[in-house]
mmCIF file of C-alpha atoms in Angstrom:
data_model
loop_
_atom_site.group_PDB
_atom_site.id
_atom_site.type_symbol
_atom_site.label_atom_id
_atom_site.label_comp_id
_atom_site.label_asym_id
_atom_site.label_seq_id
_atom_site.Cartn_x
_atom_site.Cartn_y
_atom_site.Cartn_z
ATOM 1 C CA UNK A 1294 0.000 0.000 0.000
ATOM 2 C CA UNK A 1295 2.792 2.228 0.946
ATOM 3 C CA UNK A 1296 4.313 1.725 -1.999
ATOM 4 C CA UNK A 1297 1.228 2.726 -4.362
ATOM 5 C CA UNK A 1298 0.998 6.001 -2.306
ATOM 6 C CA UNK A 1299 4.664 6.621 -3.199
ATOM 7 C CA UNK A 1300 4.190 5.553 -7.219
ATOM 8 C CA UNK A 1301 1.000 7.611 -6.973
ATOM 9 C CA UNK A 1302 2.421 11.021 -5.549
ATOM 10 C CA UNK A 1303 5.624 10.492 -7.774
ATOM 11 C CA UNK A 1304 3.270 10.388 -10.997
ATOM 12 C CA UNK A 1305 1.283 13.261 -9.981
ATOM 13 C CA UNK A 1306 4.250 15.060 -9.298
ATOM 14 C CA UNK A 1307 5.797 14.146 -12.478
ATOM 15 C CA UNK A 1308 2.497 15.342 -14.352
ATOM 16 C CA UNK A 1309 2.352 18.915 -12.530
ATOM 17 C CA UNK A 1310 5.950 19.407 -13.732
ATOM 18 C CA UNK A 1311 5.302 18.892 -17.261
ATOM 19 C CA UNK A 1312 5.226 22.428 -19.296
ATOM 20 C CA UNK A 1313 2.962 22.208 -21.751
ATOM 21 C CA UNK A 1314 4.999 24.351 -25.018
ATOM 22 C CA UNK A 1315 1.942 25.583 -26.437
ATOM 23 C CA UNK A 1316 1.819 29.143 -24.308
ATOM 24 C CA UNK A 1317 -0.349 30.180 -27.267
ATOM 25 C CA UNK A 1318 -2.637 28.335 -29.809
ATOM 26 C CA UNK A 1319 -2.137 29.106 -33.175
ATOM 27 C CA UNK A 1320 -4.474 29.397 -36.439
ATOM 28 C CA UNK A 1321 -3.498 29.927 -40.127
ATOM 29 C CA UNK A 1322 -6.989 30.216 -41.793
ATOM 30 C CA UNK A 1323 -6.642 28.968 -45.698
ATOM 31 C CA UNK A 1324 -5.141 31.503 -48.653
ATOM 32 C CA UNK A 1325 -8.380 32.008 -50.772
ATOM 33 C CA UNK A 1326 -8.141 31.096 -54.180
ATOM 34 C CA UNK A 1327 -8.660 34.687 -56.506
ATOM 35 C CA UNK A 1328 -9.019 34.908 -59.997
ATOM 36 C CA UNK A 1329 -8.601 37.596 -62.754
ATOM 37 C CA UNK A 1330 -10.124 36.686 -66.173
ATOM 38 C CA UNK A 1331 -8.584 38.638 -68.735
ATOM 39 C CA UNK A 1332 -8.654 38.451 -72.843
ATOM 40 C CA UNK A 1333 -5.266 36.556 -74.237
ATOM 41 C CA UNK A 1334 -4.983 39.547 -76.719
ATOM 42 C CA UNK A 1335 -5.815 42.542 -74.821
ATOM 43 C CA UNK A 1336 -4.933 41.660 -71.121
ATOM 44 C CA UNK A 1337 -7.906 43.465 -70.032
ATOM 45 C CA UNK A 1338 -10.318 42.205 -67.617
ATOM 46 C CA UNK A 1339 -13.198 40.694 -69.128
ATOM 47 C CA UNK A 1340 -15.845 42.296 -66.524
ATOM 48 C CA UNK A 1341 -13.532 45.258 -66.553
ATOM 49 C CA UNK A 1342 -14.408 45.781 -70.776
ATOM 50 C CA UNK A 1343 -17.754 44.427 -70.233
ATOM 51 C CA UNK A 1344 -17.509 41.211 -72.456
ATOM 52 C CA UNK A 1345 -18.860 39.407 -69.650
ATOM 53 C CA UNK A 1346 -21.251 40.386 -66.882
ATOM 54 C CA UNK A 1347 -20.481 38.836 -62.965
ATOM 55 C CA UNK A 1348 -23.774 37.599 -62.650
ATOM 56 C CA UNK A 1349 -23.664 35.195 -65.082
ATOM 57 C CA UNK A 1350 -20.634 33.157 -62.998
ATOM 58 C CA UNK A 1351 -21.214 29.960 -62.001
ATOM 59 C CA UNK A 1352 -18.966 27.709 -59.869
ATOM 60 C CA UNK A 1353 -19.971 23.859 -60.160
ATOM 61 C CA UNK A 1354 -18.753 21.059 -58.311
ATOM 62 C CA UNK A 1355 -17.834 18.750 -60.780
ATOM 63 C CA UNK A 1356 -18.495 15.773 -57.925
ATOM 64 C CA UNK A 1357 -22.292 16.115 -57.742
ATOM 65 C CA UNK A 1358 -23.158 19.227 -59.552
ATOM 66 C CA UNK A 1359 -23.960 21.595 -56.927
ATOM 67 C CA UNK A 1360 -22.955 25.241 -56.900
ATOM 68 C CA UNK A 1361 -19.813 26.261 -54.983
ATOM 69 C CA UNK A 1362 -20.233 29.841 -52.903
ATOM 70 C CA UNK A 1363 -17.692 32.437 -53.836
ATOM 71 C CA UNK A 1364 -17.280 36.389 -54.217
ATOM 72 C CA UNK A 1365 -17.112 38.436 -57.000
ATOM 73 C CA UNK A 1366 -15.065 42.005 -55.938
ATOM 74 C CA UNK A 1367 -15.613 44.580 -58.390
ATOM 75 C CA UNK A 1368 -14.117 47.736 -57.272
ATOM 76 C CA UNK A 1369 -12.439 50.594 -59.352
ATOM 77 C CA UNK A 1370 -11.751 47.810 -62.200
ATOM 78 C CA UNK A 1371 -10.295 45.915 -60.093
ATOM 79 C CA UNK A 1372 -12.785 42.679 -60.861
ATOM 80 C CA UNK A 1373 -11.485 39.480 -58.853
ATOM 81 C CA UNK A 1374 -13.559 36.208 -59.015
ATOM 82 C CA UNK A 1375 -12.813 34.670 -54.934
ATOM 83 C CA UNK A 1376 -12.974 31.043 -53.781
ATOM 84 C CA UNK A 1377 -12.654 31.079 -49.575
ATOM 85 C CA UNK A 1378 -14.596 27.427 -48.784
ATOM 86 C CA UNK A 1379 -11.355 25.650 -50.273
ATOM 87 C CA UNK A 1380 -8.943 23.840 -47.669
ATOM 88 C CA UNK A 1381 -10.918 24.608 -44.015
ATOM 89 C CA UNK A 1382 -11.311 20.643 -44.031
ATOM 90 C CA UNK A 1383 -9.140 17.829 -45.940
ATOM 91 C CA UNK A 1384 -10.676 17.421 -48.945
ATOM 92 C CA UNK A 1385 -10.025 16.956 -52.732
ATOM 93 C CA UNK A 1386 -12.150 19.451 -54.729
ATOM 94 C CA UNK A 1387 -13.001 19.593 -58.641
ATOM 95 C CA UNK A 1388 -14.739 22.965 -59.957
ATOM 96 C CA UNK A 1389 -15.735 24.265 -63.232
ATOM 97 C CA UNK A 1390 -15.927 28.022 -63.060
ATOM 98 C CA UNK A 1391 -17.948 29.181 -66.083
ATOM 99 C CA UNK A 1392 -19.389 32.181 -67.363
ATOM 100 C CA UNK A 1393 -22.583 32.354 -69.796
ATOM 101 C CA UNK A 1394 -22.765 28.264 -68.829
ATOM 102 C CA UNK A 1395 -19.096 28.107 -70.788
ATOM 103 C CA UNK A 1396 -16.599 26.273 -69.009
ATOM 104 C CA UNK A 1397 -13.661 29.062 -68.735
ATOM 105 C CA UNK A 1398 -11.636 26.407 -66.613
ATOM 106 C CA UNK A 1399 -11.039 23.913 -63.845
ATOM 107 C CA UNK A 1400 -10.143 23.817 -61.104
ATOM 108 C CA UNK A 1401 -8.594 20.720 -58.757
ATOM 109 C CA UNK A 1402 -7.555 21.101 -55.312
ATOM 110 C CA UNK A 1403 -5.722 18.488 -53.347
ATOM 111 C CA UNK A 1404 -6.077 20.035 -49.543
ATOM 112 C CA UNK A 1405 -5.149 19.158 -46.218
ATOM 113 C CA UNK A 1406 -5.922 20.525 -42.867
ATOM 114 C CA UNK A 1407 -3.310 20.029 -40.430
ATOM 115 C CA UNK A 1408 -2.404 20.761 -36.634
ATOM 116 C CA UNK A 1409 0.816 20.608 -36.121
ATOM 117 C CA UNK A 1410 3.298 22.179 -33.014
ATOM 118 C CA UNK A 1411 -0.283 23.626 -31.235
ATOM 119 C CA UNK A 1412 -1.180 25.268 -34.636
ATOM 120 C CA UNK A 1413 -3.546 24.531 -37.253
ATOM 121 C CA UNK A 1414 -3.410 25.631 -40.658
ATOM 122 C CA UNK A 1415 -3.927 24.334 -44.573
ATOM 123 C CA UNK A 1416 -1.450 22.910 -46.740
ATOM 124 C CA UNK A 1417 -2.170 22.418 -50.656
ATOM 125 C CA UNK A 1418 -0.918 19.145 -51.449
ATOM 126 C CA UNK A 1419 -1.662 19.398 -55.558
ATOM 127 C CA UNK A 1420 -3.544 22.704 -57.185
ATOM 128 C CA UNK A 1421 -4.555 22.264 -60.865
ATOM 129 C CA UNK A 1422 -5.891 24.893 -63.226
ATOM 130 C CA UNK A 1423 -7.093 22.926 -66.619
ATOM 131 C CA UNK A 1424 -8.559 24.168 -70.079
ATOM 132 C CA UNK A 1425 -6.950 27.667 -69.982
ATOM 133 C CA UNK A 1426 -3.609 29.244 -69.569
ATOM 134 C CA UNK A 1427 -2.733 31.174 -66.824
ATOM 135 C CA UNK A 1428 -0.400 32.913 -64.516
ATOM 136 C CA UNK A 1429 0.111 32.927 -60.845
ATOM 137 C CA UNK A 1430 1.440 36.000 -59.089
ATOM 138 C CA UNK A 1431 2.476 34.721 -55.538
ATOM 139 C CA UNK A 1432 3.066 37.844 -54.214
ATOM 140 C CA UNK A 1433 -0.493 38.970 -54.418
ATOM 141 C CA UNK A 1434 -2.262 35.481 -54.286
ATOM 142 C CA UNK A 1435 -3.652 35.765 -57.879
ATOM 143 C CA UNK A 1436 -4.247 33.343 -60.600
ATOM 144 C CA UNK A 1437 -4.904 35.495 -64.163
ATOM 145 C CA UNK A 1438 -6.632 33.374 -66.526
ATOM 146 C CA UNK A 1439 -6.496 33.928 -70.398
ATOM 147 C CA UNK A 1440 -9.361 33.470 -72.205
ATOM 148 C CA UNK A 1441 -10.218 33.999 -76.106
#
């Protein structure tokens, strides 16, 4: 008996002397995916010269057809096409963004949500952008898409 009140105040001893090293929790909330559609010729934005009008965007999971929610930020021709639902859960995601109910191009997403040293934050295993060329400008976060 003696013995188990020994081995009993030596655990709980050990256990109050741990430190836990997470002083703080962290979060890293997922970088949006944004999108500038511009004309391969002219590098003008397409909602910017009024070839195409914003509410005529669709997003479409290719997985089951339902629509995808995203933002459309028009301000001083500035005109930015935003995806925030990717990569808040591991998932793999497949989306046709269209305009007019034309595919302009797809998109695949290979995402991961991880915790990791008391912090949790998204990691983008694999992104694909398919049927159009385009350019990514990591700096601002921006993927312009050329379109004819």
């Amino acid at each position: 008996m003696k013995k188990s009140i020994i081995y009993l105040l030596f655990i709980s001893l050990f256990l109050t002397n741990c430190k836990n090293d997470c002083n703080k929790l962290c979060f890293t909330p997922p970088e949006p995916f944004q999108f500038e559609i511009v004309d391969a010729k002219t590098g003008i934005n397409v909602f910017t010269n009024n070839t195409f009008e914003s509410r005529y965007i669709k997003v479409v999971n290719l997985k089951d057809g339902s629509r995808v929610d995203y933002n459309f930020i028009s301000e001083n021709n500035y005109n930015v096409l935003t995806i925030n639902t990717i990569g808040w859960e591991t998932e793999i995601v497949n989306y046709s963004i269209q305009i007019n109910d034309n595919e302009i191009f797809t998109l695949y997403v290979d995402a991961e949500f991880l915790s990791e040293n008391c912090c949790s934050f998204s990691r983008y295993n694999e992104i694909k952008i398919e049927n159009a060329q385009y350019n990514y400008d990591k700096e601002k976060g921006l993927y312009t898409i050329f379109i004819n």
